[in-house]
Amino acid sequence: MSLLVVGSVAFDDLETPAGRRENILGGSASYFSLAASHLHPVQVVAVVGEDFGPAQYQVFQDRPIDLTGLIRKPGQSFHWKGEYGTDLNEARTLETHLNVFADFHPDLPSAYRNASCLFLGNIDPALQLDVVRQMAARPRWVALDTMNFWINGAREALLEVLQSVDILLVNESEARALTGERTLPRIYEKILALGPKILVVKRGEYGVALLSPLGHFLAPAFLLKDVVDPTGAGDTFAGGFMGFLASTGHTDLQALKRAALMGTVMASFTVEQFGTLGLESLSDNALHGRLAAMHDLIQVVRT
Amino acid sequence: MSLLVVGSVAFDDLETPAGRRENILGGSASYFSLAASHLHPVQVVAVVGEDFGPAQYQVFQDRPIDLTGLIRKPGQSFHWKGEYGTDLNEARTLETHLNVFADFHPDLPSAYRNASCLFLGNIDPALQLDVVRQMAARPRWVALDTMNFWINGAREALLEVLQSVDILLVNESEARALTGERTLPRIYEKILALGPKILVVKRGEYGVALLSPLGHFLAPAFLLKDVVDPTGAGDTFAGGFMGFLASTGHTDLQALKRAALMGTVMASFTVEQFGTLGLESLSDNALHGRLAAMHDLIQVVRT
């Protein structure tokens, strides 16, 4: 299965209780592709500015990531500045400079249009819909992430694109804002009526819930002694999740569960370091070691 | 193994988004013993007032609960009034009337003093210590629950009794208040130094974390469509957890994990109805059905 992500590639300024970093690589497509590339080749559609240089290209080119669809335009890249309080649960946005991203109109290279797994990162739902329409054939999996800004401000377009989506990945407050419900079973009922058959609710340090017609799955986050920077955890999860689905080809409940565990473990590496550093330095040994530890953490022998 | 609980038996006035109830049966020893009694006989030490009548006695006498240690005194029973907001995560105490509980000095019947499992419900740590000293022999398991009121206001006594405790059961904010740490691995390091070898952190709708020298376990809460009243969820968890340990006799990691799942499932019945009603009407069939569903929710086949 081929795997395609459409999203943002950005520079971030971050402040967390663990410290502060400026101009570090960020954006949904960055976290997604770096995570997924540990499992499967990835094609990227995004836009960057002239400040995106050889050092940044190198991060992706070190891995099986196809940058044919990464367009470089005159101007500056998307730039986000945010900070986290001690509970690390929610970022406070200090500044958003769209820059070249303001005129982003994804144009899929023809080689990308037959991708069998498509991840629509958190961008304007109108652009997400445009991407879906450019596909030559219906992908096996279309997954979508969004945020309260679009849920509240572009609801009509979001509802339209959701009709073409198999897997909705959102955090708990987004799931509640989208449906007006509080509990996961009630949220899932409403989501089913909107189109997606699979709902993945990201719960930060409390893990993830996956609801599907085949059955549901609840998994905790990996136990970490320290969290340095939660930025990108959700997109990293999505990269691990979709990368696993693309690599396995299976579509049963066990595959979905294992994909969720892979996303969870992948995200644990992201939050241990600033920006994409945890993913950049991730080895297969470390990944598989932590996956085994994750299984131990949740496994109960059935009597 | 014999199982003993020392705690409160009370009347509660509750208001949640689902409704309001007055003068319903509550208290840590009530929830604990009703839950544990589905798994193992329980001995209760607590005090009630003259308002505790035949209807209340009947709730316990319908089950294998030994009330030799339930003392009835002149005056009114402990009475708590609380309310919950829409997120149901934390109760706001509106009124606390200690009544006969103000002079509670647990006096263990001689037949109770050889209990092999002891649960010290959330009462004054000085009383908890007094109970430990009345035991004829060191129980196999001593478990303790406490709250921020004692952590902040009776820290010395709490630290003293913790030295005799095997299993500490607290919620996440209590664990943080007690240790000054934020992440579970760091909290556990500090707890180990205080005495308890096993830490159970109750995370409400996000489930439970068990940390032990044998290994750790993270389990989600059971998926519920509606939560009516979270009162007693923690004591119900403790009853299911300790009742399982008392019934199995095993002390290995798998037994601890299964005990945690039992507590989790037991608590799901409590929060679906006001007060102890969910536990009073619980059938073995319903319990085992939900336990099987819980296994399905968390189980991943290892490849």
GROMACS .gro file of C-alpha atoms in nm, chain A residues 86-87 172 176 182-186 189 203 205-206 211 216-218 220-221 223-226 254 257-258 261 292 295-303, chain B residues 86-87 172 176 182-186 189 203 205-206 211 216-218 220-221 223-226 254 257-258 261 292 295-303:
model
   74
   86THR     CA    1   0.316   2.235   3.392
   87ASP     CA    2   0.036   1.995   3.305
  172GLU     CA    3  -1.114   1.437   2.330
  176ARG     CA    4  -1.686   1.661   2.208
  182ARG     CA    5  -1.943   1.364   2.633
  183THR     CA    6  -1.893   0.989   2.654
  184LEU     CA    7  -1.708   0.790   2.389
  185PRO     CA    8  -1.998   0.558   2.297
  186ARG     CA    9  -2.227   0.857   2.242
  189GLU     CA   10  -2.272   0.712   1.746
  203ARG     CA   11  -0.632   1.137   2.515
  205GLU     CA   12  -0.111   1.116   2.873
  206TYR     CA   13  -0.413   0.886   2.915
  211LEU     CA   14  -1.400   0.270   1.820
  216HIS     CA   15  -1.342  -0.108   2.041
  217PHE     CA   16  -0.996  -0.073   2.194
  218LEU     CA   17  -0.867   0.134   2.482
  220PRO     CA   18  -0.296   0.379   2.781
  221ALA     CA   19  -0.007   0.603   2.688
  223LEU     CA   20   0.474   0.515   3.094
  224LEU     CA   21   0.736   0.790   3.075
  225LYS     CA   22   0.948   0.931   3.353
  226ASP     CA   23   0.966   1.272   3.188
  254GLN     CA   24  -0.631  -0.684   1.563
  257LYS     CA   25  -0.533  -0.241   1.769
  258ARG     CA   26  -0.170  -0.305   1.680
  261LEU     CA   27  -0.020   0.059   1.993
  292ALA     CA   28   0.741  -0.514   2.376
  295HIS     CA   29   0.255  -0.514   2.545
  296ASP     CA   30   0.376  -0.609   2.894
  297LEU     CA   31   0.212  -0.297   3.039
  298ILE     CA   32  -0.134  -0.385   2.910
  299GLN     CA   33  -0.134  -0.762   2.882
  300VAL     CA   34  -0.349  -0.971   3.114
  301VAL     CA   35  -0.357  -1.348   3.077
  302ARG     CA   36  -0.717  -1.450   3.031
  303THR     CA   37  -0.831  -1.734   3.254
  389THR     CA   38  -2.066   1.818   3.397
  390ASP     CA   39  -1.719   1.668   3.382
  475GLU     CA   40  -0.377   1.109   4.066
  479ARG     CA   41   0.103   1.416   4.328
  485ARG     CA   42   0.404   1.457   3.835
  486THR     CA   43   0.474   1.144   3.631
  487LEU     CA   44   0.383   0.796   3.754
  488PRO     CA   45   0.738   0.653   3.749
  489ARG     CA   46   0.865   0.944   3.959
  492GLU     CA   47   0.995   0.603   4.329
  506ARG     CA   48  -0.754   0.799   3.720
  508GLU     CA   49  -1.267   0.789   3.354
  509TYR     CA   50  -0.912   0.716   3.232
  514LEU     CA   51   0.303   0.000   3.978
  519HIS     CA   52   0.350  -0.223   3.601
  520PHE     CA   53   0.000  -0.232   3.456
  521LEU     CA   54  -0.212   0.035   3.290
  523PRO     CA   55  -0.853   0.199   3.100
  524ALA     CA   56  -1.190   0.247   3.263
  526LEU     CA   57  -1.650   0.217   2.825
  527LEU     CA   58  -1.981   0.352   2.952
  528LYS     CA   59  -2.250   0.533   2.757
  529ASP     CA   60  -2.361   0.729   3.064
  557GLN     CA   61  -0.100  -1.148   3.685
  560LYS     CA   62  -0.351  -0.718   3.708
  561ARG     CA   63  -0.665  -0.927   3.726
  564LEU     CA   64  -0.950  -0.527   3.613
  595ALA     CA   65  -1.516  -1.054   2.942
  598HIS     CA   66  -1.068  -0.821   2.834
  599ASP     CA   67  -1.184  -0.769   2.473
  600LEU     CA   68  -1.139  -0.393   2.509
  601ILE     CA   69  -0.774  -0.416   2.609
  602GLN     CA   70  -0.653  -0.738   2.453
  603VAL     CA   71  -0.403  -0.732   2.168
  604VAL     CA   72  -0.272  -1.055   2.020
  605ARG     CA   73   0.105  -1.045   2.042
  606THR     CA   74   0.282  -1.137   1.720
   0.00000   0.00000   0.00000
